[in-house]
Amino acid sequence: MKKFFYLLFSVATLLVTGCCDRGYRTIDGVVVFDVPARATGQKSVLGLRTAPMDSVRVGFIGLGMRGPSAVRRFTHIEGVKINALCDLKPERVAHSQKILTDRGLPAAAEYSGEEGWRALCERNDIDLIYICTPWQLHVPMAVYAMEQGKHVAIEVPAATSLEECWQLVDVAERTQRHCMMLENCVYDFFELTTLNMAQQGLFGEILHVEGSYIHNLEPYWDAYQGNWRLAYNQANRGDVYATHGLGPACQLLDIHRGDKMNYLVAVDTKSVCGAEIARKKMGVDEFANGDHTLTLIKTEQGRTILLEHNVYTPRPYSRMYQLTGTEGFANKYPVSGYAFQPKQLADEIPDHENLNSHSFVPEEVKKALMERYRHPIAREIEEKARKVGGHGGMDFIMDYRLIYCLRHGLPLDQDVYDAAEWSCIGALTAASLERNGQPVAIPDFTRGDWNKIKGYRHATIEKNVATQPDPAKK
């Protein structure tokens, strides 16, 4: 046990003291970190396809907060065999084992202790390893799993430093294994519907998007084993949990599928609530993470992204999720709604002359639009997803899509470049904040391939043809 926490917090200390862990230059006032050349023997994994599988054999690592729910969801997905379970504590493994036996499924192999996860990764009857451990252990486990020939799915954020982001990219490219971050919010029903509307041109050209993670975690801090999450926030400045807001925004903007994030600027408030929580729970007088952190991002195509992070103050939950286009507007929090130029709905709503872009369309119009533009994935699986659950069903859709793509040999909905791009925000915002809001360049983790795929799409099988383009044929 001591060895486990020594590893956890020694990694955390390294990240605190070296969040900008690569060399950098300042070019025209922008901090630019080095981008390593692709090593000999590596090749891009854009649009990666691997051999189809009749059944995906899965091993789970981390059965504390998120893991057991994932195990339960997987028991409802066709074409899955859960072959191994692992956690630091054997009683947690036993709890998840009961989930399987209660469903009448075969018992899985059990692993526990500080090194049990390595033995799980080395099994030859596992195709996919699903990692739900504390953030600082994601990359060591994912890298080892890919080196053992396994595909990996990692809880958010996938990595906590630039060095770790590049590790994931390099190992995925070298091993040609899938490395997906488990960003569930891109599968929310409102987000999926709005994405479909955007892809159908209903909002015109998208100019600006917003996302956030605003969630007062005060009731939950004690649930994190060994206080790892509060300790991480106490030691790290910046938007350390950006992916829930950024993921849906990047899909709307076709990031590394026609556009890329160029640079960011971050500002934050002082820490008041966070510092008080840390004084009570940790007995410390310093707290690096501001109570509220704001980040602005500019893209290659001239669009902007606003992100916010706040897990300390008493305010309603929000992921913001907002889209501003030349012909329309979408907003989810605190009130969900759409607004359009009247001409956009001329073929949709008979009394379109009564609509204007100064207010949301009426509720009945919104419902009609959401039904008409309901995403094909939602049409296929929404009813079952809502029954199985997981944040209203979006977790189940995430897992279902992961298995669907693996079984059919399709590119995953999220690739390793998404994992790196969405996860690097923590380190880069810290770098901006430490330099009084100086602009910081966002690395191109595709190494110049960001425009090879034209537009974000979910891959599907129609008459045995994948609808997502193959970048290798460009």
Coordinates of C-alpha atoms in Angstrom, one line a residue:
M1 CA 0.0 0.0 0.0
K2 CA 2.8 2.4 0.9
K3 CA 4.5 1.7 -2.4
F4 CA 1.3 2.5 -4.3
F5 CA 0.9 5.9 -2.7
Y6 CA 4.6 6.6 -3.0
L7 CA 4.2 6.1 -6.8
L8 CA 1.1 8.1 -7.0
F9 CA 2.4 11.2 -5.2
S10 CA 6.0 11.0 -6.5
V11 CA 4.4 11.3 -10.0
A12 CA 2.3 14.1 -8.8
T13 CA 5.3 15.9 -7.3
L14 CA 7.1 15.5 -10.6
L15 CA 4.2 17.1 -12.5
V16 CA 3.9 20.0 -10.0
T17 CA 7.6 20.8 -10.3
G18 CA 7.8 20.1 -14.1
C19 CA 4.4 20.8 -15.6
C20 CA 6.2 22.4 -18.5
D21 CA 8.3 19.3 -18.9
R22 CA 9.7 20.0 -22.4
G23 CA 11.9 22.7 -23.7
Y24 CA 10.2 25.8 -24.9
R25 CA 10.8 29.1 -26.8
T26 CA 9.0 32.4 -26.9
I27 CA 8.0 33.4 -30.4
D28 CA 6.2 36.7 -30.9
G29 CA 5.2 36.7 -27.3
V30 CA 3.8 33.1 -27.4
V31 CA 5.2 30.3 -25.3
V32 CA 5.9 27.4 -27.7
F33 CA 6.8 24.0 -26.3
D34 CA 9.0 21.6 -28.4
V35 CA 7.1 19.1 -30.6
P36 CA 9.2 15.9 -30.9
A37 CA 9.7 14.4 -34.3
R38 CA 7.9 11.1 -35.0
A39 CA 10.4 8.3 -34.3
T40 CA 11.5 5.8 -36.9
G41 CA 9.0 2.9 -36.9
Q42 CA 6.0 5.0 -35.8
K43 CA 3.2 6.0 -38.0
S44 CA 0.0 8.0 -37.6
V45 CA -3.0 6.4 -36.0
L46 CA -5.5 8.9 -37.6
G47 CA -8.5 6.8 -38.6
L48 CA -6.8 3.7 -37.2
R49 CA -8.6 0.4 -38.0
T50 CA -7.8 -2.9 -36.4
A51 CA -9.0 -6.4 -37.2
P52 CA -12.7 -6.9 -36.4
M53 CA -13.5 -9.0 -33.4
D54 CA -16.4 -11.4 -32.8
S55 CA -16.1 -10.7 -29.1
V56 CA -14.1 -8.1 -27.2
R57 CA -12.3 -9.5 -24.2
V58 CA -12.1 -6.9 -21.5
G59 CA -10.1 -6.4 -18.3
F60 CA -10.9 -3.6 -15.8
I61 CA -8.3 -1.8 -13.6
G62 CA -9.6 0.4 -10.8
L63 CA -12.9 -0.6 -9.1
G64 CA -13.4 2.2 -6.7
M65 CA -15.7 5.1 -7.7
R66 CA -16.2 4.7 -11.5
G67 CA -15.1 1.1 -12.2
P68 CA -18.0 -0.9 -10.8
S69 CA -20.5 1.1 -12.8
A70 CA -18.5 0.5 -16.0
V71 CA -18.5 -3.3 -15.2
R72 CA -22.2 -3.2 -14.8
R73 CA -22.8 -1.4 -18.0
F74 CA -20.6 -3.8 -19.9
T75 CA -22.8 -6.7 -18.8
H76 CA -25.5 -5.1 -21.0
I77 CA -23.4 -4.9 -24.2
E78 CA -23.5 -7.7 -26.7
G79 CA -20.2 -9.2 -27.9
V80 CA -18.2 -8.6 -24.6
K81 CA -16.4 -11.0 -22.3
I82 CA -15.2 -9.6 -19.0
N83 CA -12.2 -11.8 -18.3
A84 CA -10.3 -10.0 -15.5
L85 CA -10.9 -7.5 -12.7
C86 CA -8.2 -5.6 -10.7
D87 CA -8.1 -3.1 -7.9
L88 CA -5.6 -2.2 -5.2
K89 CA -8.1 -3.6 -2.6
P90 CA -9.3 -7.2 -3.0
E91 CA -12.7 -6.4 -1.5
R92 CA -13.5 -4.1 -4.4
V93 CA -12.6 -6.8 -6.8
A94 CA -15.1 -9.1 -5.0
H95 CA -17.8 -6.5 -5.2
S96 CA -17.4 -6.2 -9.0
Q97 CA -17.2 -10.0 -9.3
K98 CA -20.7 -10.1 -7.7
I99 CA -22.0 -7.8 -10.4
L100 CA -21.0 -10.5 -13.0
T101 CA -22.3 -13.5 -11.1
D102 CA -25.6 -11.7 -10.3
R103 CA -26.1 -11.3 -14.0
G104 CA -25.4 -15.0 -14.5
L105 CA -22.0 -14.4 -16.2
P106 CA -18.8 -16.3 -15.7
A107 CA -16.5 -15.2 -13.0
A108 CA -13.5 -13.1 -14.1
A109 CA -9.9 -13.6 -13.0
E110 CA -9.1 -11.5 -9.9
Y111 CA -6.1 -9.3 -9.4
S112 CA -5.3 -7.0 -6.5
G113 CA -2.4 -5.3 -4.7
E114 CA 0.2 -2.9 -6.0
E115 CA 1.3 -4.9 -9.0
G116 CA -1.8 -6.8 -9.9
W117 CA -2.6 -4.5 -12.8
R118 CA 0.7 -5.6 -14.5
A119 CA -0.3 -9.2 -14.4
L120 CA -3.7 -8.4 -15.8
C121 CA -2.1 -6.5 -18.7
E122 CA 0.1 -9.5 -19.5
R123 CA -2.8 -11.9 -20.0
N124 CA -3.2 -13.3 -23.5
D125 CA -7.0 -13.4 -23.4
I126 CA -7.6 -9.7 -23.1
D127 CA -8.2 -7.3 -26.1
L128 CA -9.2 -4.1 -24.2
I129 CA -8.1 -2.7 -20.9
Y130 CA -10.4 -0.2 -19.2
I131 CA -8.6 2.0 -16.7
C132 CA -10.5 3.8 -13.9
T133 CA -7.7 4.7 -11.5
P134 CA -6.5 8.0 -10.1
W135 CA -5.3 10.4 -12.8
Q136 CA -1.6 10.1 -12.1
L137 CA -1.7 6.3 -12.8
H138 CA -3.5 6.5 -16.2
V139 CA -0.4 6.9 -18.4
P140 CA 1.9 4.3 -16.7
M141 CA -0.9 1.7 -16.9
A142 CA -2.0 2.6 -20.5
V143 CA 1.5 2.6 -21.8
Y144 CA 2.2 -0.8 -20.3
A145 CA -1.0 -2.2 -21.6
M146 CA -0.4 -1.0 -25.2
E147 CA 3.1 -2.4 -25.0
Q148 CA 1.5 -5.8 -24.2
G149 CA -0.6 -5.5 -27.4
K150 CA -3.8 -4.3 -25.7
H151 CA -6.2 -1.5 -26.7
V152 CA -6.8 0.9 -23.9
A153 CA -9.7 3.1 -22.7
I154 CA -8.7 5.6 -20.0
E155 CA -10.9 7.7 -17.7
V156 CA -10.5 11.5 -17.9
P157 CA -8.2 13.2 -18.0
A158 CA -6.0 10.7 -19.9
A159 CA -2.8 12.5 -18.9
T160 CA -1.7 15.3 -16.6
S161 CA 1.4 16.7 -18.4
L162 CA 2.7 17.4 -21.8
E163 CA 5.3 14.6 -21.4
E164 CA 2.5 12.1 -20.6
C165 CA 0.4 13.3 -23.6
W166 CA 3.3 12.6 -25.9
Q167 CA 3.9 9.3 -24.3
L168 CA 0.4 8.2 -25.1
V169 CA 0.7 9.4 -28.7
D170 CA 4.1 7.8 -29.3
V171 CA 3.2 4.4 -27.8
A172 CA -0.1 4.3 -29.7
E173 CA 1.7 5.1 -32.9
R174 CA 4.5 2.6 -32.3
T175 CA 2.2 -0.2 -31.2
Q176 CA -0.8 0.7 -33.6
R177 CA -3.2 0.2 -30.7
H178 CA -6.3 2.2 -29.9
C179 CA -6.0 4.6 -27.0
M180 CA -9.3 6.2 -26.2
M181 CA -10.1 8.6 -23.4
L182 CA -13.5 7.9 -21.8
E183 CA -15.0 11.3 -22.3
N184 CA -18.7 10.6 -21.7
C185 CA -20.1 14.1 -22.2
V186 CA -19.8 13.9 -26.0
Y187 CA -22.5 11.3 -25.8
D188 CA -25.0 13.4 -23.9
F189 CA -28.3 13.5 -25.9
F190 CA -28.4 17.3 -26.2
E191 CA -24.8 17.4 -27.3
L192 CA -25.3 14.6 -29.9
T193 CA -28.4 16.3 -31.3
T194 CA -26.7 19.7 -31.5
L195 CA -23.7 18.1 -33.2
N196 CA -26.0 16.6 -35.8
M197 CA -27.7 19.9 -36.3
A198 CA -24.3 21.6 -36.8
Q199 CA -23.2 18.9 -39.3
Q200 CA -26.4 19.5 -41.2
G201 CA -25.5 23.2 -41.4
L202 CA -28.4 24.5 -39.3
F203 CA -26.2 26.9 -37.4
G204 CA -24.3 28.2 -40.4
E205 CA -20.6 28.6 -39.8
I206 CA -19.6 28.0 -36.2
L207 CA -17.6 30.9 -34.7
H208 CA -17.5 30.3 -31.0
V209 CA -18.1 27.5 -28.6
E210 CA -18.0 27.2 -24.8
G211 CA -17.7 24.4 -22.2
S212 CA -16.9 24.0 -18.6
Y213 CA -16.7 21.8 -15.5
I214 CA -18.6 23.7 -12.8
H215 CA -19.4 21.3 -10.0
N216 CA -19.1 21.9 -6.3
L217 CA -17.2 18.8 -5.1
E218 CA -17.4 19.6 -1.4
P219 CA -19.6 16.7 -0.6
Y220 CA -17.3 14.3 -2.5
W221 CA -13.7 15.0 -1.5
D222 CA -13.6 12.3 1.1
A223 CA -14.6 9.7 -1.4
Y224 CA -11.3 9.9 -3.3
Q225 CA -9.0 7.3 -1.8
G226 CA -6.1 8.8 0.1
N227 CA -7.4 12.3 -0.7
W228 CA -5.6 12.1 -4.1
R229 CA -7.9 14.5 -6.0
L230 CA -7.9 17.4 -3.5
A231 CA -4.1 16.9 -3.0
Y232 CA -3.7 17.2 -6.8
N233 CA -5.7 20.4 -6.9
Q234 CA -3.9 21.7 -3.9
A235 CA -0.6 21.3 -5.8
N236 CA -1.6 22.3 -9.3
R237 CA -2.8 25.5 -10.8
G238 CA -4.8 25.7 -14.0
D239 CA -7.8 23.9 -15.6
V240 CA -7.0 20.5 -14.4
Y241 CA -10.3 18.9 -15.6
A242 CA -11.1 20.5 -18.9
T243 CA -12.2 17.5 -21.0
H244 CA -16.0 17.5 -20.2
G245 CA -16.4 21.0 -21.6
L246 CA -13.7 20.8 -24.3
G247 CA -14.6 17.4 -25.8
P248 CA -18.0 18.4 -27.2
A249 CA -16.5 21.8 -28.3
C250 CA -13.8 20.1 -30.3
Q251 CA -16.2 17.8 -32.1
L252 CA -18.3 20.8 -33.1
L253 CA -15.1 22.5 -34.5
D254 CA -13.7 19.4 -36.2
I255 CA -10.4 19.7 -34.2
H256 CA -7.6 17.8 -36.0
R257 CA -10.2 17.0 -38.7
G258 CA -10.0 20.3 -40.5
D259 CA -9.1 22.7 -37.7
K260 CA -6.7 22.8 -34.8
M261 CA -6.3 24.6 -31.5
N262 CA -3.4 27.1 -31.9
Y263 CA -3.0 28.9 -28.6
L264 CA -4.6 29.6 -25.3
V265 CA -4.6 32.3 -22.6
A266 CA -5.7 31.6 -19.0
V267 CA -6.6 33.7 -16.0
D268 CA -7.9 32.6 -12.5
T269 CA -9.2 34.0 -9.3
K270 CA -7.5 33.6 -6.0
S271 CA -8.3 30.5 -4.0
V272 CA -10.7 31.1 -1.1
C273 CA -13.1 28.1 -1.0
G274 CA -10.5 25.6 -2.1
A275 CA -7.9 26.9 0.3
E276 CA -10.4 26.6 3.2
I277 CA -11.3 23.1 2.3
A278 CA -7.5 22.2 2.2
R279 CA -6.9 23.8 5.6
K280 CA -9.7 21.7 7.1
K281 CA -8.8 18.4 5.4
M282 CA -5.1 18.6 4.8
G283 CA -3.8 21.1 7.4
V284 CA -2.0 23.2 4.7
D285 CA -2.0 27.0 4.2
E286 CA -1.4 27.1 0.4
F287 CA -3.7 26.0 -2.4
A288 CA -2.5 26.4 -6.0
N289 CA -5.7 25.9 -7.9
G290 CA -7.8 29.1 -8.2
D291 CA -11.5 28.9 -7.3
H292 CA -12.5 29.8 -10.8
T293 CA -10.2 29.4 -13.9
L294 CA -11.0 30.8 -17.3
T295 CA -9.3 29.8 -20.6
L296 CA -9.7 31.3 -24.1
I297 CA -8.5 29.3 -27.1
K298 CA -8.0 30.4 -30.7
T299 CA -8.1 28.0 -33.6
E300 CA -6.3 27.8 -36.9
Q301 CA -9.6 28.6 -38.7
G302 CA -10.2 31.7 -36.6
R303 CA -12.8 30.3 -34.2
T304 CA -12.7 30.6 -30.4
I305 CA -13.3 28.4 -27.4
L306 CA -14.1 29.5 -23.8
L307 CA -13.5 27.0 -21.0
E308 CA -14.2 27.4 -17.2
H309 CA -13.3 25.3 -14.2
N310 CA -14.7 25.6 -10.7
V311 CA -15.2 22.8 -8.3
Y312 CA -15.2 24.8 -5.1
T313 CA -18.0 27.4 -4.9
P314 CA -21.7 26.9 -4.2
R315 CA -23.3 27.2 -7.7
P316 CA -25.4 25.0 -9.9
Y317 CA -23.7 22.3 -11.9
S318 CA -22.9 23.4 -15.4
R319 CA -20.9 22.3 -18.5
M320 CA -22.0 25.5 -20.2
Y321 CA -22.1 23.9 -23.7
Q322 CA -22.8 26.8 -26.0
L323 CA -22.5 27.3 -29.7
T324 CA -22.5 30.6 -31.6
G325 CA -22.9 30.3 -35.4
T326 CA -23.6 32.7 -38.2
E327 CA -27.2 31.5 -38.5
G328 CA -28.0 30.1 -35.1
F329 CA -27.2 29.5 -31.4
A330 CA -27.4 26.6 -29.0
N331 CA -27.2 26.6 -25.2
K332 CA -27.6 23.9 -22.6
Y333 CA -26.9 25.5 -19.2
P334 CA -28.6 26.9 -17.2
V335 CA -31.5 26.7 -19.7
S336 CA -31.3 24.6 -22.8
G337 CA -32.5 26.1 -26.1
Y338 CA -31.9 27.1 -29.7
A339 CA -32.2 30.4 -31.5
F340 CA -32.0 30.8 -35.3
Q341 CA -32.3 33.3 -38.1
P342 CA -35.9 32.8 -39.2
K343 CA -34.8 31.7 -42.7
Q344 CA -33.0 28.6 -41.2
L345 CA -36.4 27.1 -40.2
A346 CA -38.4 28.0 -43.3
D347 CA -38.5 24.4 -44.3
E348 CA -38.9 23.1 -40.7
I349 CA -41.6 25.1 -39.0
P350 CA -44.7 26.5 -40.9
D351 CA -45.0 29.7 -38.8
H352 CA -41.4 30.6 -39.0
E353 CA -42.2 34.3 -39.5
N354 CA -43.0 34.4 -35.7
L355 CA -39.5 33.2 -34.8
N356 CA -36.4 35.5 -34.4
S357 CA -32.9 35.2 -33.3
H358 CA -33.4 37.4 -30.2
S359 CA -34.9 34.6 -28.1
F360 CA -35.0 30.8 -27.9
V361 CA -37.5 29.1 -30.2
P362 CA -40.7 28.0 -28.3
E363 CA -40.5 24.7 -26.4
E364 CA -42.7 22.9 -28.9
V365 CA -40.4 24.0 -31.8
K366 CA -37.3 22.9 -29.8
K367 CA -38.8 19.5 -29.2
A368 CA -39.7 19.1 -32.9
L369 CA -36.2 20.1 -33.9
M370 CA -34.6 17.7 -31.4
E371 CA -36.7 14.9 -32.7
R372 CA -36.0 15.7 -36.4
Y373 CA -32.3 16.0 -35.8
R374 CA -31.9 13.3 -33.2
H375 CA -28.5 11.8 -33.8
P376 CA -28.5 8.4 -35.5
I377 CA -26.6 6.8 -32.6
A378 CA -29.3 8.1 -30.2
R379 CA -32.0 6.7 -32.5
E380 CA -30.3 3.3 -32.4
I381 CA -29.6 3.0 -28.7
E382 CA -31.2 5.7 -26.6
E383 CA -34.0 3.6 -25.1
K384 CA -31.6 1.0 -23.9
A385 CA -29.1 3.6 -22.8
R386 CA -31.6 5.4 -20.6
K387 CA -32.6 2.0 -19.0
V388 CA -29.0 0.9 -18.3
G389 CA -28.0 4.4 -17.1
G390 CA -24.7 6.1 -16.4
H391 CA -25.2 9.9 -16.2
G392 CA -28.5 9.6 -17.8
G393 CA -27.4 7.1 -20.4
M394 CA -24.4 8.8 -22.0
D395 CA -21.9 6.5 -20.2
F396 CA -23.6 3.5 -21.7
I397 CA -23.6 5.0 -25.2
M398 CA -19.8 5.7 -24.8
D399 CA -19.1 2.1 -23.9
Y400 CA -21.5 0.7 -26.5
R401 CA -19.7 2.8 -29.2
L402 CA -16.3 1.7 -28.1
I403 CA -17.3 -2.0 -28.4
Y404 CA -19.2 -1.4 -31.7
C405 CA -16.2 0.1 -33.3
L406 CA -13.8 -2.5 -32.1
R407 CA -16.0 -5.4 -33.2
H408 CA -16.4 -3.9 -36.7
G409 CA -12.8 -2.8 -37.1
L410 CA -13.8 0.9 -37.3
P411 CA -11.9 4.0 -36.1
L412 CA -13.0 4.9 -32.6
D413 CA -15.1 8.0 -31.9
Q414 CA -12.2 9.4 -29.9
D415 CA -8.5 8.7 -30.8
V416 CA -5.3 9.2 -29.0
Y417 CA -4.9 12.7 -30.4
D418 CA -8.2 13.7 -28.9
A419 CA -6.9 12.3 -25.6
A420 CA -3.7 14.3 -25.8
E421 CA -5.4 17.6 -27.1
W422 CA -8.1 17.6 -24.5
S423 CA -5.8 16.5 -21.6
C424 CA -2.9 18.9 -22.3
I425 CA -5.0 21.9 -21.2
G426 CA -4.1 21.4 -17.5
A427 CA -0.4 21.8 -18.1
L428 CA -0.7 24.6 -20.7
T429 CA -3.1 26.7 -18.6
A430 CA -0.7 26.3 -15.7
A431 CA 2.1 27.6 -18.0
S432 CA 0.0 30.6 -19.0
L433 CA -1.1 31.4 -15.4
E434 CA 2.5 31.2 -14.2
R435 CA 3.4 33.8 -16.8
N436 CA 0.6 36.3 -16.0
G437 CA -1.7 35.1 -18.7
Q438 CA 0.9 34.9 -21.5
P439 CA -0.4 33.1 -24.6
V440 CA 0.8 29.4 -24.8
A441 CA 0.8 27.4 -28.1
I442 CA -1.1 24.2 -28.1
P443 CA 1.0 21.4 -29.7
D444 CA -0.2 19.7 -32.8
F445 CA -0.1 16.1 -31.6
T446 CA -0.9 14.9 -35.1
R447 CA 2.4 16.3 -36.2
G448 CA 1.0 18.1 -39.2
D449 CA -1.8 15.7 -40.1
W450 CA -4.6 17.8 -38.6
N451 CA -6.2 18.5 -42.0
K452 CA -6.1 15.1 -43.5
I453 CA -9.6 14.1 -42.3
K454 CA -12.3 16.5 -43.5
G455 CA -14.8 16.8 -40.7
Y456 CA -15.7 14.9 -37.6
R457 CA -18.0 11.9 -38.1
H458 CA -18.9 8.7 -36.1
A459 CA -17.8 5.7 -38.1
T460 CA -20.6 3.2 -38.9
I461 CA -21.1 0.2 -41.1
E462 CA -23.5 0.6 -44.0
K463 CA -23.5 -2.3 -46.5
N464 CA -20.0 -3.2 -45.1
V465 CA -18.6 0.2 -45.8
A466 CA -17.4 2.5 -43.1
T467 CA -18.8 6.0 -43.5
Q468 CA -15.8 7.7 -41.9
P469 CA -13.2 8.6 -44.5
D470 CA -9.9 6.8 -44.4
P471 CA -7.1 9.4 -44.2
A472 CA -4.6 6.9 -45.7
K473 CA -6.5 7.3 -49.0
K474 CA -6.3 11.1 -49.0

